[in-house]
């Protein structure tokens, strides 16, 4: 049986002095972790779970048997890893605080905007400009709906949808990601001025994708989705959804690195809403700090998702702002570096207030012990 270990931060704090220094800075951001659950699995079953403070972790990890000490040390270092910025053309995307990625869908069947930006380029341009003015660090452009049951799109049609949007966003000087799983679309979008590949299939949909992404040198986002082929929502059966998603993302990260993609250019997304039940989604969201143990920046895309409606009397997509903001703040509190959202102004405002609270906590020395 294969033994595996998972180090999950379970007690977060707003400053290290709140725990008299017994805390680590999580993933180089503005969140600190004090206590950790060290879980060991064998054959998919949990065989032990210990809860330890930050100061106790190094000795406990060194004592692990069965080859787990090395993996434990690696995850412990990853949890404290400071991530270099992502370079997007002339723009630098810092990862030491949460950054907001604004969504621009150019599809006729988007669940959130009903295709408003597909044929009306001026409307799309105005929307992109408003998101940038509101503080979006990145504009994510997608030409294919990935909601459950959405029809597949021919790559030529997807290119026709995406490229004009990339061009007008590039003309504004925006950092741009392209939300696609087809290498021809990736190539066309990067050629038109995009900087980042955001693939909901984690470069699995087309066997040419990993090689193209590696040769392009562009940063990539690898998202968890259990399905293969056209239906990314299929096959969502888990033993332990949190650990299974963690293992899956680690495997896809390793495959990407083996294909020649630089590790420092890989961002991971746990795929909220993709092949996951409401209970699955909630479990993954509550466990978000764990994913920093993989050593990559984490993107959270939960804006207006179906789970919000399920928790709020089936509110329609355009009435899910409150839930979207709550999940964005949950992502900030978990140290997520990127938040993919529809409502940029409101999310950036929430992020700025959150950041103000964090800055104030770091300069509040009233919690230091006397003497």
PDB file of N, CA, C and O in Angstrom, residues 112-139:
ATOM      1  N   UNK A 112     -23.853  33.271 -16.588  1.00  0.00           N
ATOM      2  CA  UNK A 112     -23.880  34.492 -15.783  1.00  0.00           C
ATOM      3  C   UNK A 112     -24.232  35.753 -16.549  1.00  0.00           C
ATOM      4  O   UNK A 112     -24.786  36.688 -15.985  1.00  0.00           O
ATOM      5  N   UNK A 113     -23.898  35.800 -17.846  1.00  0.00           N
ATOM      6  CA  UNK A 113     -24.149  37.056 -18.563  1.00  0.00           C
ATOM      7  C   UNK A 113     -24.961  36.892 -19.831  1.00  0.00           C
ATOM      8  O   UNK A 113     -25.187  37.874 -20.558  1.00  0.00           O
ATOM      9  N   UNK A 114     -25.364  35.653 -20.146  1.00  0.00           N
ATOM     10  CA  UNK A 114     -26.277  35.439 -21.258  1.00  0.00           C
ATOM     11  C   UNK A 114     -25.761  35.854 -22.616  1.00  0.00           C
ATOM     12  O   UNK A 114     -26.521  36.172 -23.514  1.00  0.00           O
ATOM     13  N   UNK A 115     -24.442  35.865 -22.823  1.00  0.00           N
ATOM     14  CA  UNK A 115     -23.879  36.177 -24.129  1.00  0.00           C
ATOM     15  C   UNK A 115     -23.838  37.643 -24.482  1.00  0.00           C
ATOM     16  O   UNK A 115     -23.713  37.992 -25.656  1.00  0.00           O
ATOM     17  N   UNK A 116     -23.886  38.534 -23.503  1.00  0.00           N
ATOM     18  CA  UNK A 116     -23.929  39.975 -23.785  1.00  0.00           C
ATOM     19  C   UNK A 116     -22.682  40.484 -24.491  1.00  0.00           C
ATOM     20  O   UNK A 116     -22.731  41.498 -25.189  1.00  0.00           O
ATOM     21  N   UNK A 117     -21.549  39.803 -24.314  1.00  0.00           N
ATOM     22  CA  UNK A 117     -20.297  40.341 -24.830  1.00  0.00           C
ATOM     23  C   UNK A 117     -19.786  39.599 -26.061  1.00  0.00           C
ATOM     24  O   UNK A 117     -18.672  39.835 -26.513  1.00  0.00           O
ATOM     25  N   UNK A 118     -20.597  38.685 -26.627  1.00  0.00           N
ATOM     26  CA  UNK A 118     -20.134  37.880 -27.748  1.00  0.00           C
ATOM     27  C   UNK A 118     -20.035  38.687 -29.036  1.00  0.00           C
ATOM     28  O   UNK A 118     -18.967  38.786 -29.645  1.00  0.00           O
ATOM     29  N   UNK A 119     -21.113  39.273 -29.476  1.00  0.00           N
ATOM     30  CA  UNK A 119     -21.132  39.969 -30.761  1.00  0.00           C
ATOM     31  C   UNK A 119     -20.964  41.477 -30.634  1.00  0.00           C
ATOM     32  O   UNK A 119     -20.613  42.151 -31.595  1.00  0.00           O
ATOM     33  N   UNK A 120     -21.222  42.016 -29.459  1.00  0.00           N
ATOM     34  CA  UNK A 120     -21.099  43.457 -29.253  1.00  0.00           C
ATOM     35  C   UNK A 120     -19.722  43.761 -28.653  1.00  0.00           C
ATOM     36  O   UNK A 120     -19.547  43.802 -27.446  1.00  0.00           O
ATOM     37  N   UNK A 121     -18.747  43.971 -29.552  1.00  0.00           N
ATOM     38  CA  UNK A 121     -17.386  44.185 -29.084  1.00  0.00           C
ATOM     39  C   UNK A 121     -17.258  45.464 -28.268  1.00  0.00           C
ATOM     40  O   UNK A 121     -16.458  45.531 -27.335  1.00  0.00           O
ATOM     41  N   UNK A 122     -18.029  46.461 -28.601  1.00  0.00           N
ATOM     42  CA  UNK A 122     -17.956  47.713 -27.851  1.00  0.00           C
ATOM     43  C   UNK A 122     -18.433  47.505 -26.416  1.00  0.00           C
ATOM     44  O   UNK A 122     -17.846  48.034 -25.470  1.00  0.00           O
ATOM     45  N   UNK A 123     -19.487  46.715 -26.271  1.00  0.00           N
ATOM     46  CA  UNK A 123     -19.990  46.404 -24.937  1.00  0.00           C
ATOM     47  C   UNK A 123     -18.943  45.619 -24.149  1.00  0.00           C
ATOM     48  O   UNK A 123     -18.693  45.879 -22.962  1.00  0.00           O
ATOM     49  N   UNK A 124     -18.322  44.644 -24.812  1.00  0.00           N
ATOM     50  CA  UNK A 124     -17.268  43.865 -24.159  1.00  0.00           C
ATOM     51  C   UNK A 124     -16.087  44.733 -23.773  1.00  0.00           C
ATOM     52  O   UNK A 124     -15.509  44.577 -22.689  1.00  0.00           O
ATOM     53  N   UNK A 125     -15.713  45.649 -24.668  1.00  0.00           N
ATOM     54  CA  UNK A 125     -14.600  46.558 -24.386  1.00  0.00           C
ATOM     55  C   UNK A 125     -14.915  47.423 -23.169  1.00  0.00           C
ATOM     56  O   UNK A 125     -14.065  47.627 -22.296  1.00  0.00           O
ATOM     57  N   UNK A 126     -16.128  47.929 -23.096  1.00  0.00           N
ATOM     58  CA  UNK A 126     -16.526  48.770 -21.955  1.00  0.00           C
ATOM     59  C   UNK A 126     -16.500  47.965 -20.653  1.00  0.00           C
ATOM     60  O   UNK A 126     -16.077  48.475 -19.609  1.00  0.00           O
ATOM     61  N   UNK A 127     -16.956  46.722 -20.736  1.00  0.00           N
ATOM     62  CA  UNK A 127     -16.965  45.879 -19.533  1.00  0.00           C
ATOM     63  C   UNK A 127     -15.536  45.598 -19.070  1.00  0.00           C
ATOM     64  O   UNK A 127     -15.237  45.670 -17.865  1.00  0.00           O
ATOM     65  N   UNK A 128     -14.644  45.273 -20.002  1.00  0.00           N
ATOM     66  CA  UNK A 128     -13.252  45.017 -19.651  1.00  0.00           C
ATOM     67  C   UNK A 128     -12.609  46.261 -19.056  1.00  0.00           C
ATOM     68  O   UNK A 128     -11.888  46.180 -18.051  1.00  0.00           O
ATOM     69  N   UNK A 129     -12.866  47.415 -19.657  1.00  0.00           N
ATOM     70  CA  UNK A 129     -12.296  48.665 -19.145  1.00  0.00           C
ATOM     71  C   UNK A 129     -12.799  48.947 -17.735  1.00  0.00           C
ATOM     72  O   UNK A 129     -12.033  49.397 -16.865  1.00  0.00           O
ATOM     73  N   UNK A 130     -14.080  48.668 -17.486  1.00  0.00           N
ATOM     74  CA  UNK A 130     -14.635  48.893 -16.149  1.00  0.00           C
ATOM     75  C   UNK A 130     -13.985  47.968 -15.130  1.00  0.00           C
ATOM     76  O   UNK A 130     -13.705  48.370 -13.984  1.00  0.00           O
ATOM     77  N   UNK A 131     -13.715  46.727 -15.505  1.00  0.00           N
ATOM     78  CA  UNK A 131     -13.072  45.794 -14.584  1.00  0.00           C
ATOM     79  C   UNK A 131     -11.642  46.241 -14.282  1.00  0.00           C
ATOM     80  O   UNK A 131     -11.190  46.181 -13.130  1.00  0.00           O
ATOM     81  N   UNK A 132     -10.930  46.704 -15.297  1.00  0.00           N
ATOM     82  CA  UNK A 132      -9.569  47.184 -15.072  1.00  0.00           C
ATOM     83  C   UNK A 132      -9.574  48.418 -14.181  1.00  0.00           C
ATOM     84  O   UNK A 132      -8.753  48.538 -13.261  1.00  0.00           O
ATOM     85  N   UNK A 133     -10.482  49.331 -14.446  1.00  0.00           N
ATOM     86  CA  UNK A 133     -10.568  50.538 -13.635  1.00  0.00           C
ATOM     87  C   UNK A 133     -10.914  50.202 -12.183  1.00  0.00           C
ATOM     88  O   UNK A 133     -10.462  50.863 -11.241  1.00  0.00           O
ATOM     89  N   UNK A 134     -11.712  49.149 -12.006  1.00  0.00           N
ATOM     90  CA  UNK A 134     -12.116  48.741 -10.652  1.00  0.00           C
ATOM     91  C   UNK A 134     -10.999  48.028  -9.893  1.00  0.00           C
ATOM     92  O   UNK A 134     -11.115  47.819  -8.689  1.00  0.00           O
ATOM     93  N   UNK A 135      -9.947  47.636 -10.608  1.00  0.00           N
ATOM     94  CA  UNK A 135      -8.814  47.021  -9.923  1.00  0.00           C
ATOM     95  C   UNK A 135      -8.515  45.590 -10.297  1.00  0.00           C
ATOM     96  O   UNK A 135      -7.712  44.938  -9.603  1.00  0.00           O
ATOM     97  N   UNK A 136      -9.095  45.077 -11.369  1.00  0.00           N
ATOM     98  CA  UNK A 136      -8.762  43.728 -11.810  1.00  0.00           C
ATOM     99  C   UNK A 136      -7.295  43.673 -12.220  1.00  0.00           C
ATOM    100  O   UNK A 136      -6.828  44.508 -12.994  1.00  0.00           O
ATOM    101  N   UNK A 137      -6.570  42.693 -11.715  1.00  0.00           N
ATOM    102  CA  UNK A 137      -5.166  42.532 -12.078  1.00  0.00           C
ATOM    103  C   UNK A 137      -5.023  41.745 -13.370  1.00  0.00           C
ATOM    104  O   UNK A 137      -3.979  41.804 -14.031  1.00  0.00           O
ATOM    105  N   UNK A 138      -6.073  41.015 -13.739  1.00  0.00           N
ATOM    106  CA  UNK A 138      -6.023  40.114 -14.879  1.00  0.00           C
ATOM    107  C   UNK A 138      -7.428  39.997 -15.445  1.00  0.00           C
ATOM    108  O   UNK A 138      -8.400  39.961 -14.689  1.00  0.00           O
ATOM    109  N   UNK A 139      -7.539  39.948 -16.774  1.00  0.00           N
ATOM    110  CA  UNK A 139      -8.826  39.703 -17.428  1.00  0.00           C
ATOM    111  C   UNK A 139      -8.789  38.294 -18.012  1.00  0.00           C
ATOM    112  O   UNK A 139      -7.893  37.955 -18.792  1.00  0.00           O
TER     113      UNK A 139
END
